[in-house]
Amino acid sequence: MDRDQLIEKLKTQLDEVNASIDTLEARYDAASADVEEEVQQRLRDAKAQREKAEQKLREIREAGDEAWEDLKEDAEHTWKALKNSVNYFKSHFK
């Protein structure tokens, strides 16, 4: 996979995660008081992971032809953590 393909893949995944976070946030805005604190913490965690993923995407876009390869593995790890965070949130608060 070349850099442009990776950027496109990560951008698509970021769009999907953003939509999931927005949907979850809207759904749980009306959560009862006893779970509201935990919901808000999970949303903060997911948003923090999203920020890391967005930063990695920016780094890959700005990296030179050789440097982006070094960022690829770290970016994939960051994306996996983001997806896990969102998936945990979705499964935990059905």
PDB file of C-alpha atoms in Angstrom:
ATOM      1  CA  MET A   1       0.000   0.000   0.000  1.00  0.00           C
ATOM      2  CA  ASP A   2       1.447   3.359  -0.961  1.00  0.00           C
ATOM      3  CA  ARG A   3       1.133   6.593   0.993  1.00  0.00           C
ATOM      4  CA  ASP A   4      -1.850   7.949  -0.942  1.00  0.00           C
ATOM      5  CA  GLN A   5      -3.750   4.695  -0.460  1.00  0.00           C
ATOM      6  CA  LEU A   6      -2.964   4.699   3.262  1.00  0.00           C
ATOM      7  CA  ILE A   7      -4.076   8.321   3.599  1.00  0.00           C
ATOM      8  CA  GLU A   8      -7.337   7.555   1.805  1.00  0.00           C
ATOM      9  CA  LYS A   9      -7.919   4.446   3.937  1.00  0.00           C
ATOM     10  CA  LEU A  10      -7.266   6.330   7.175  1.00  0.00           C
ATOM     11  CA  LYS A  11      -9.417   9.272   6.089  1.00  0.00           C
ATOM     12  CA  THR A  12     -12.318   6.909   5.331  1.00  0.00           C
ATOM     13  CA  GLN A  13     -11.885   5.199   8.696  1.00  0.00           C
ATOM     14  CA  LEU A  14     -11.750   8.567  10.448  1.00  0.00           C
ATOM     15  CA  ASP A  15     -15.000   9.615   8.770  1.00  0.00           C
ATOM     16  CA  GLU A  16     -16.632   6.378   9.959  1.00  0.00           C
ATOM     17  CA  VAL A  17     -15.348   6.852  13.507  1.00  0.00           C
ATOM     18  CA  ASN A  18     -16.504  10.466  13.567  1.00  0.00           C
ATOM     19  CA  ALA A  19     -19.981   9.364  12.526  1.00  0.00           C
ATOM     20  CA  SER A  20     -19.988   6.656  15.211  1.00  0.00           C
ATOM     21  CA  ILE A  21     -18.875   9.075  17.915  1.00  0.00           C
ATOM     22  CA  ASP A  22     -21.506  11.614  16.864  1.00  0.00           C
ATOM     23  CA  THR A  23     -24.222   8.949  16.892  1.00  0.00           C
ATOM     24  CA  LEU A  24     -23.142   7.613  20.274  1.00  0.00           C
ATOM     25  CA  GLU A  25     -22.885  11.064  21.735  1.00  0.00           C
ATOM     26  CA  ALA A  26     -26.413  11.928  20.605  1.00  0.00           C
ATOM     27  CA  ARG A  27     -27.775   8.631  21.892  1.00  0.00           C
ATOM     28  CA  TYR A  28     -26.210   8.980  25.301  1.00  0.00           C
ATOM     29  CA  ASP A  29     -26.880  12.668  25.844  1.00  0.00           C
ATOM     30  CA  ALA A  30     -30.126  11.481  27.381  1.00  0.00           C
ATOM     31  CA  ALA A  31     -28.478   8.815  29.540  1.00  0.00           C
ATOM     32  CA  SER A  32     -29.650   8.467  33.087  1.00  0.00           C
ATOM     33  CA  ALA A  33     -27.631  10.175  35.800  1.00  0.00           C
ATOM     34  CA  ASP A  34     -26.163   6.935  37.137  1.00  0.00           C
ATOM     35  CA  VAL A  35     -24.422   6.124  33.843  1.00  0.00           C
ATOM     36  CA  GLU A  36     -23.912   9.663  32.588  1.00  0.00           C
ATOM     37  CA  GLU A  37     -20.484  10.083  34.212  1.00  0.00           C
ATOM     38  CA  GLU A  38     -19.177   6.841  32.711  1.00  0.00           C
ATOM     39  CA  VAL A  39     -20.665   7.665  29.318  1.00  0.00           C
ATOM     40  CA  GLN A  40     -19.012  11.068  29.327  1.00  0.00           C
ATOM     41  CA  GLN A  41     -15.646   9.547  30.299  1.00  0.00           C
ATOM     42  CA  ARG A  42     -15.872   6.985  27.490  1.00  0.00           C
ATOM     43  CA  LEU A  43     -16.754   9.747  25.032  1.00  0.00           C
ATOM     44  CA  ARG A  44     -13.755  11.772  26.217  1.00  0.00           C
ATOM     45  CA  ASP A  45     -11.517   8.711  25.765  1.00  0.00           C
ATOM     46  CA  ALA A  46     -12.847   8.080  22.257  1.00  0.00           C
ATOM     47  CA  LYS A  47     -12.378  11.726  21.314  1.00  0.00           C
ATOM     48  CA  ALA A  48      -8.815  11.704  22.667  1.00  0.00           C
ATOM     49  CA  GLN A  49      -8.044   8.633  20.562  1.00  0.00           C
ATOM     50  CA  ARG A  50      -9.628  10.380  17.573  1.00  0.00           C
ATOM     51  CA  GLU A  51      -7.313  13.372  18.098  1.00  0.00           C
ATOM     52  CA  LYS A  52      -4.291  11.050  18.085  1.00  0.00           C
ATOM     53  CA  ALA A  53      -5.508   9.420  14.878  1.00  0.00           C
ATOM     54  CA  GLU A  54      -6.068  12.792  13.211  1.00  0.00           C
ATOM     55  CA  GLN A  55      -2.543  13.841  14.216  1.00  0.00           C
ATOM     56  CA  LYS A  56      -1.067  10.670  12.690  1.00  0.00           C
ATOM     57  CA  LEU A  57      -2.976  11.316   9.484  1.00  0.00           C
ATOM     58  CA  ARG A  58      -1.552  14.854   9.348  1.00  0.00           C
ATOM     59  CA  GLU A  59       1.959  13.514   9.982  1.00  0.00           C
ATOM     60  CA  ILE A  60       1.651  11.003   7.146  1.00  0.00           C
ATOM     61  CA  ARG A  61       0.331  13.663   4.765  1.00  0.00           C
ATOM     62  CA  GLU A  62       3.221  15.983   5.615  1.00  0.00           C
ATOM     63  CA  ALA A  63       5.962  13.342   5.681  1.00  0.00           C
ATOM     64  CA  GLY A  64       8.463  12.976   2.887  1.00  0.00           C
ATOM     65  CA  ASP A  65       8.418   9.946   0.639  1.00  0.00           C
ATOM     66  CA  GLU A  66      10.789   7.951   2.833  1.00  0.00           C
ATOM     67  CA  ALA A  67       9.636   9.165   6.258  1.00  0.00           C
ATOM     68  CA  TRP A  68       6.007   8.143   5.844  1.00  0.00           C
ATOM     69  CA  GLU A  69       6.954   4.454   5.880  1.00  0.00           C
ATOM     70  CA  ASP A  70       8.273   4.918   9.413  1.00  0.00           C
ATOM     71  CA  LEU A  71       4.952   6.441  10.441  1.00  0.00           C
ATOM     72  CA  LYS A  72       2.842   3.706   8.864  1.00  0.00           C
ATOM     73  CA  GLU A  73       3.132   1.146  11.688  1.00  0.00           C
ATOM     74  CA  ASP A  74       2.567   3.740  14.402  1.00  0.00           C
ATOM     75  CA  ALA A  75      -0.469   5.078  12.530  1.00  0.00           C
ATOM     76  CA  GLU A  76      -1.954   1.606  12.222  1.00  0.00           C
ATOM     77  CA  HIS A  77      -1.500   1.079  15.975  1.00  0.00           C
ATOM     78  CA  THR A  78      -3.169   4.422  16.701  1.00  0.00           C
ATOM     79  CA  TRP A  79      -6.109   3.554  14.436  1.00  0.00           C
ATOM     80  CA  LYS A  80      -6.525   0.189  16.089  1.00  0.00           C
ATOM     81  CA  ALA A  81      -6.654   1.846  19.522  1.00  0.00           C
ATOM     82  CA  LEU A  82      -9.237   4.321  18.253  1.00  0.00           C
ATOM     83  CA  LYS A  83     -11.441   1.634  16.765  1.00  0.00           C
ATOM     84  CA  ASN A  84     -11.168  -0.440  19.946  1.00  0.00           C
ATOM     85  CA  SER A  85     -12.161   2.560  22.047  1.00  0.00           C
ATOM     86  CA  VAL A  86     -15.226   3.271  19.931  1.00  0.00           C
ATOM     87  CA  ASN A  87     -16.198  -0.399  19.688  1.00  0.00           C
ATOM     88  CA  TYR A  88     -15.897  -0.817  23.471  1.00  0.00           C
ATOM     89  CA  PHE A  89     -18.072   2.205  23.982  1.00  0.00           C
ATOM     90  CA  LYS A  90     -20.680   0.894  21.554  1.00  0.00           C
ATOM     91  CA  SER A  91     -20.784  -2.561  23.109  1.00  0.00           C
ATOM     92  CA  HIS A  92     -20.726  -1.379  26.716  1.00  0.00           C
ATOM     93  CA  PHE A  93     -23.550   1.119  26.375  1.00  0.00           C
ATOM     94  CA  LYS A  94     -26.087  -0.659  24.160  1.00  0.00           C
TER      95      LYS A  94
END
